[in-house]
mmCIF file of C-alpha atoms in Angstrom:
data_model
loop_
_atom_site.group_PDB
_atom_site.id
_atom_site.type_symbol
_atom_site.label_atom_id
_atom_site.label_comp_id
_atom_site.label_asym_id
_atom_site.label_seq_id
_atom_site.Cartn_x
_atom_site.Cartn_y
_atom_site.Cartn_z
ATOM 1 C CA UNK A 1 -78.298 -43.384 45.274
ATOM 2 C CA UNK A 2 -79.922 -43.724 48.669
ATOM 3 C CA UNK A 3 -79.486 -46.844 50.797
ATOM 4 C CA UNK A 4 -83.233 -47.588 50.689
ATOM 5 C CA UNK A 5 -83.127 -47.852 46.901
ATOM 6 C CA UNK A 6 -80.018 -50.060 47.087
ATOM 7 C CA UNK A 7 -81.822 -52.407 49.501
ATOM 8 C CA UNK A 8 -84.826 -52.569 47.154
ATOM 9 C CA UNK A 9 -82.562 -53.645 44.294
ATOM 10 C CA UNK A 10 -81.127 -56.493 46.378
ATOM 11 C CA UNK A 11 -84.557 -58.121 46.836
ATOM 12 C CA UNK A 12 -85.857 -60.836 44.517
ATOM 13 C CA UNK A 13 -89.420 -61.091 43.156
ATOM 14 C CA UNK A 14 -90.656 -63.085 46.119
ATOM 15 C CA UNK A 15 -89.297 -60.552 48.652
ATOM 16 C CA UNK A 16 -86.265 -62.525 49.860
ATOM 17 C CA UNK A 17 -82.727 -61.212 49.623
ATOM 18 C CA UNK A 18 -80.751 -62.019 46.490
ATOM 19 C CA UNK A 19 -77.687 -64.264 46.767
ATOM 20 C CA UNK A 20 -75.398 -61.740 45.084
ATOM 21 C CA UNK A 21 -76.235 -58.170 45.947
ATOM 22 C CA UNK A 22 -76.609 -55.735 43.069
ATOM 23 C CA UNK A 23 -74.159 -52.944 43.688
ATOM 24 C CA UNK A 24 -75.574 -49.450 43.860
ATOM 25 C CA UNK A 25 -74.472 -47.097 41.059
ATOM 26 C CA UNK A 26 -71.237 -45.332 41.820
ATOM 27 C CA UNK A 27 -71.165 -41.845 40.237
ATOM 28 C CA UNK A 28 -67.407 -41.551 40.746
ATOM 29 C CA UNK A 29 -66.680 -44.618 38.623
ATOM 30 C CA UNK A 30 -66.828 -43.916 34.894
ATOM 31 C CA UNK A 31 -65.838 -46.586 32.378
ATOM 32 C CA UNK A 32 -62.570 -45.713 30.642
ATOM 33 C CA UNK A 33 -63.676 -47.303 27.370
ATOM 34 C CA UNK A 34 -66.612 -44.869 27.077
ATOM 35 C CA UNK A 35 -64.424 -41.849 27.837
ATOM 36 C CA UNK A 36 -61.816 -42.908 25.285
ATOM 37 C CA UNK A 37 -64.460 -43.585 22.628
ATOM 38 C CA UNK A 38 -66.007 -40.152 23.219
ATOM 39 C CA UNK A 39 -62.619 -38.418 23.010
ATOM 40 C CA UNK A 40 -61.745 -40.278 19.817
ATOM 41 C CA UNK A 41 -65.108 -39.344 18.293
ATOM 42 C CA UNK A 42 -64.608 -35.661 19.159
ATOM 43 C CA UNK A 43 -61.080 -35.596 17.743
ATOM 44 C CA UNK A 44 -62.219 -37.339 14.576
ATOM 45 C CA UNK A 45 -65.053 -34.831 14.151
ATOM 46 C CA UNK A 46 -62.675 -31.892 14.613
ATOM 47 C CA UNK A 47 -60.248 -33.390 12.088
ATOM 48 C CA UNK A 48 -62.977 -33.938 9.493
ATOM 49 C CA UNK A 49 -64.238 -30.371 10.017
ATOM 50 C CA UNK A 50 -60.725 -28.936 9.633
ATOM 51 C CA UNK A 51 -60.180 -30.879 6.403
ATOM 52 C CA UNK A 52 -63.523 -29.680 5.058
ATOM 53 C CA UNK A 53 -62.704 -26.028 5.829
ATOM 54 C CA UNK A 54 -59.248 -26.333 4.251
ATOM 55 C CA UNK A 55 -60.767 -27.873 1.128
ATOM 56 C CA UNK A 56 -63.287 -25.050 0.829
ATOM 57 C CA UNK A 57 -60.559 -22.433 1.283
ATOM 58 C CA UNK A 58 -58.423 -23.972 -1.464
ATOM 59 C CA UNK A 59 -61.431 -24.301 -3.759
ATOM 60 C CA UNK A 60 -62.540 -20.689 -3.391
ATOM 61 C CA UNK A 61 -58.974 -19.314 -3.470
ATOM 62 C CA UNK A 62 -58.433 -20.846 -6.914
ATOM 63 C CA UNK A 63 -61.704 -19.461 -8.311
ATOM 64 C CA UNK A 64 -61.053 -15.775 -7.656
ATOM 65 C CA UNK A 65 -61.483 -13.505 -10.636
ATOM 66 C CA UNK A 66 -60.862 -9.783 -10.862
ATOM 67 C CA UNK A 67 -64.003 -7.707 -11.375
ATOM 68 C CA UNK A 68 -64.294 -5.771 -14.621
ATOM 69 C CA UNK A 69 -63.212 -2.165 -14.180
ATOM 70 C CA UNK A 70 -65.334 0.446 -15.957
ATOM 71 C CA UNK A 71 -63.382 2.485 -18.536
ATOM 72 C CA UNK A 72 -63.924 5.778 -16.716
ATOM 73 C CA UNK A 73 -62.426 4.375 -13.535
ATOM 74 C CA UNK A 74 -59.484 2.849 -15.400
ATOM 75 C CA UNK A 75 -58.776 6.194 -17.149
ATOM 76 C CA UNK A 76 -58.482 8.149 -13.901
ATOM 77 C CA UNK A 77 -54.916 8.999 -12.887
ATOM 78 C CA UNK A 78 -53.538 7.312 -9.827
ATOM 79 C CA UNK A 79 -53.049 9.526 -6.766
ATOM 80 C CA UNK A 80 -49.507 10.771 -6.296
ATOM 81 C CA UNK A 81 -49.286 10.152 -2.587
ATOM 82 C CA UNK A 82 -49.676 12.058 0.632
ATOM 83 C CA UNK A 83 -48.681 15.697 0.747
ATOM 84 C CA UNK A 84 -46.197 15.733 3.586
ATOM 85 C CA UNK A 85 -46.007 18.748 5.858
ATOM 86 C CA UNK A 86 -42.660 20.469 6.128
ATOM 87 C CA UNK A 87 -43.184 21.892 9.623
ATOM 88 C CA UNK A 88 -44.529 20.331 12.783
ATOM 89 C CA UNK A 89 -47.232 22.990 13.103
ATOM 90 C CA UNK A 90 -48.431 22.545 9.527
ATOM 91 C CA UNK A 91 -50.972 25.192 8.571
ATOM 92 C CA UNK A 92 -51.585 26.253 12.171
ATOM 93 C CA UNK A 93 -49.854 29.683 11.954
ATOM 94 C CA UNK A 94 -51.928 30.620 8.891
ATOM 95 C CA UNK A 95 -55.141 29.521 10.612
ATOM 96 C CA UNK A 96 -54.260 31.515 13.728
ATOM 97 C CA UNK A 97 -53.527 34.611 11.634
ATOM 98 C CA UNK A 98 -56.896 34.346 9.846
ATOM 99 C CA UNK A 99 -58.746 33.875 13.156
ATOM 100 C CA UNK A 100 -56.975 36.876 14.723
ATOM 101 C CA UNK A 101 -57.850 39.001 11.674
ATOM 102 C CA UNK A 102 -61.546 37.976 11.964
ATOM 103 C CA UNK A 103 -61.628 38.868 15.656
ATOM 104 C CA UNK A 104 -59.984 42.312 15.270
ATOM 105 C CA UNK A 105 -61.787 43.907 12.316
ATOM 106 C CA UNK A 106 -64.898 45.971 11.700
ATOM 107 C CA UNK A 107 -67.230 44.978 8.868
ATOM 108 C CA UNK A 108 -70.828 44.651 7.710
ATOM 109 C CA UNK A 109 -71.567 40.904 7.358
ATOM 110 C CA UNK A 110 -74.863 41.530 5.532
ATOM 111 C CA UNK A 111 -75.611 43.726 2.530
ATOM 112 C CA UNK A 112 -78.431 45.684 4.215
ATOM 113 C CA UNK A 113 -76.159 47.092 6.964
ATOM 114 C CA UNK A 114 -78.481 45.812 9.687
ATOM 115 C CA UNK A 115 -75.769 43.958 11.552
ATOM 116 C CA UNK A 116 -72.202 44.977 12.227
ATOM 117 C CA UNK A 117 -69.163 42.961 13.185
ATOM 118 C CA UNK A 118 -66.850 44.643 15.672
ATOM 119 C CA UNK A 119 -63.593 43.437 17.230
ATOM 120 C CA UNK A 120 -64.142 41.076 20.131
ATOM 121 C CA UNK A 121 -62.424 43.354 22.654
ATOM 122 C CA UNK A 122 -64.666 46.292 21.627
ATOM 123 C CA UNK A 123 -67.768 44.071 21.819
ATOM 124 C CA UNK A 124 -66.883 43.021 25.367
ATOM 125 C CA UNK A 125 -66.459 46.692 26.367
ATOM 126 C CA UNK A 126 -69.836 47.563 24.861
ATOM 127 C CA UNK A 127 -71.608 44.747 26.729
ATOM 128 C CA UNK A 128 -69.885 45.755 29.977
ATOM 129 C CA UNK A 129 -70.967 49.415 29.531
ATOM 130 C CA UNK A 130 -74.482 48.973 28.088
ATOM 131 C CA UNK A 131 -75.480 45.489 29.338
ATOM 132 C CA UNK A 132 -76.880 42.632 27.305
ATOM 133 C CA UNK A 133 -79.542 43.795 24.832
ATOM 134 C CA UNK A 134 -83.130 42.711 25.578
ATOM 135 C CA UNK A 135 -85.778 41.669 23.106
ATOM 136 C CA UNK A 136 -86.011 39.324 20.158
ATOM 137 C CA UNK A 137 -83.290 41.022 18.142
ATOM 138 C CA UNK A 138 -80.835 41.067 21.054
ATOM 139 C CA UNK A 139 -77.583 39.227 20.576
ATOM 140 C CA UNK A 140 -77.626 39.305 16.793
#
């Protein structure tokens, strides 16, 4: 609080100075009783809230019922468990063999014999010799 306001508080109604000056408010002085009452109120509120939550948890934990299982679901066999792989690579060698076979064979992928599948190495040679085909049908 500014000193001018403190001087104004020390004046009486008739304009003379008061016998006992009214001290200016000190922001660094907080009453301990108010702080303790606030802390007690907060702790009491937290305790009441915790008790309420615990009561609700116990109430709803005791009222759990299992849902009815339809007969078709109940009749299904339980899964046996995971099928463990015997090798670290798993099915990788078989997948690699199938991919290599796809990349190294000749075949007609369609029934009309309009498109042909050639081995990848032969296709690269053909593109290097003849160039990339132009037009709408190129690249098919």
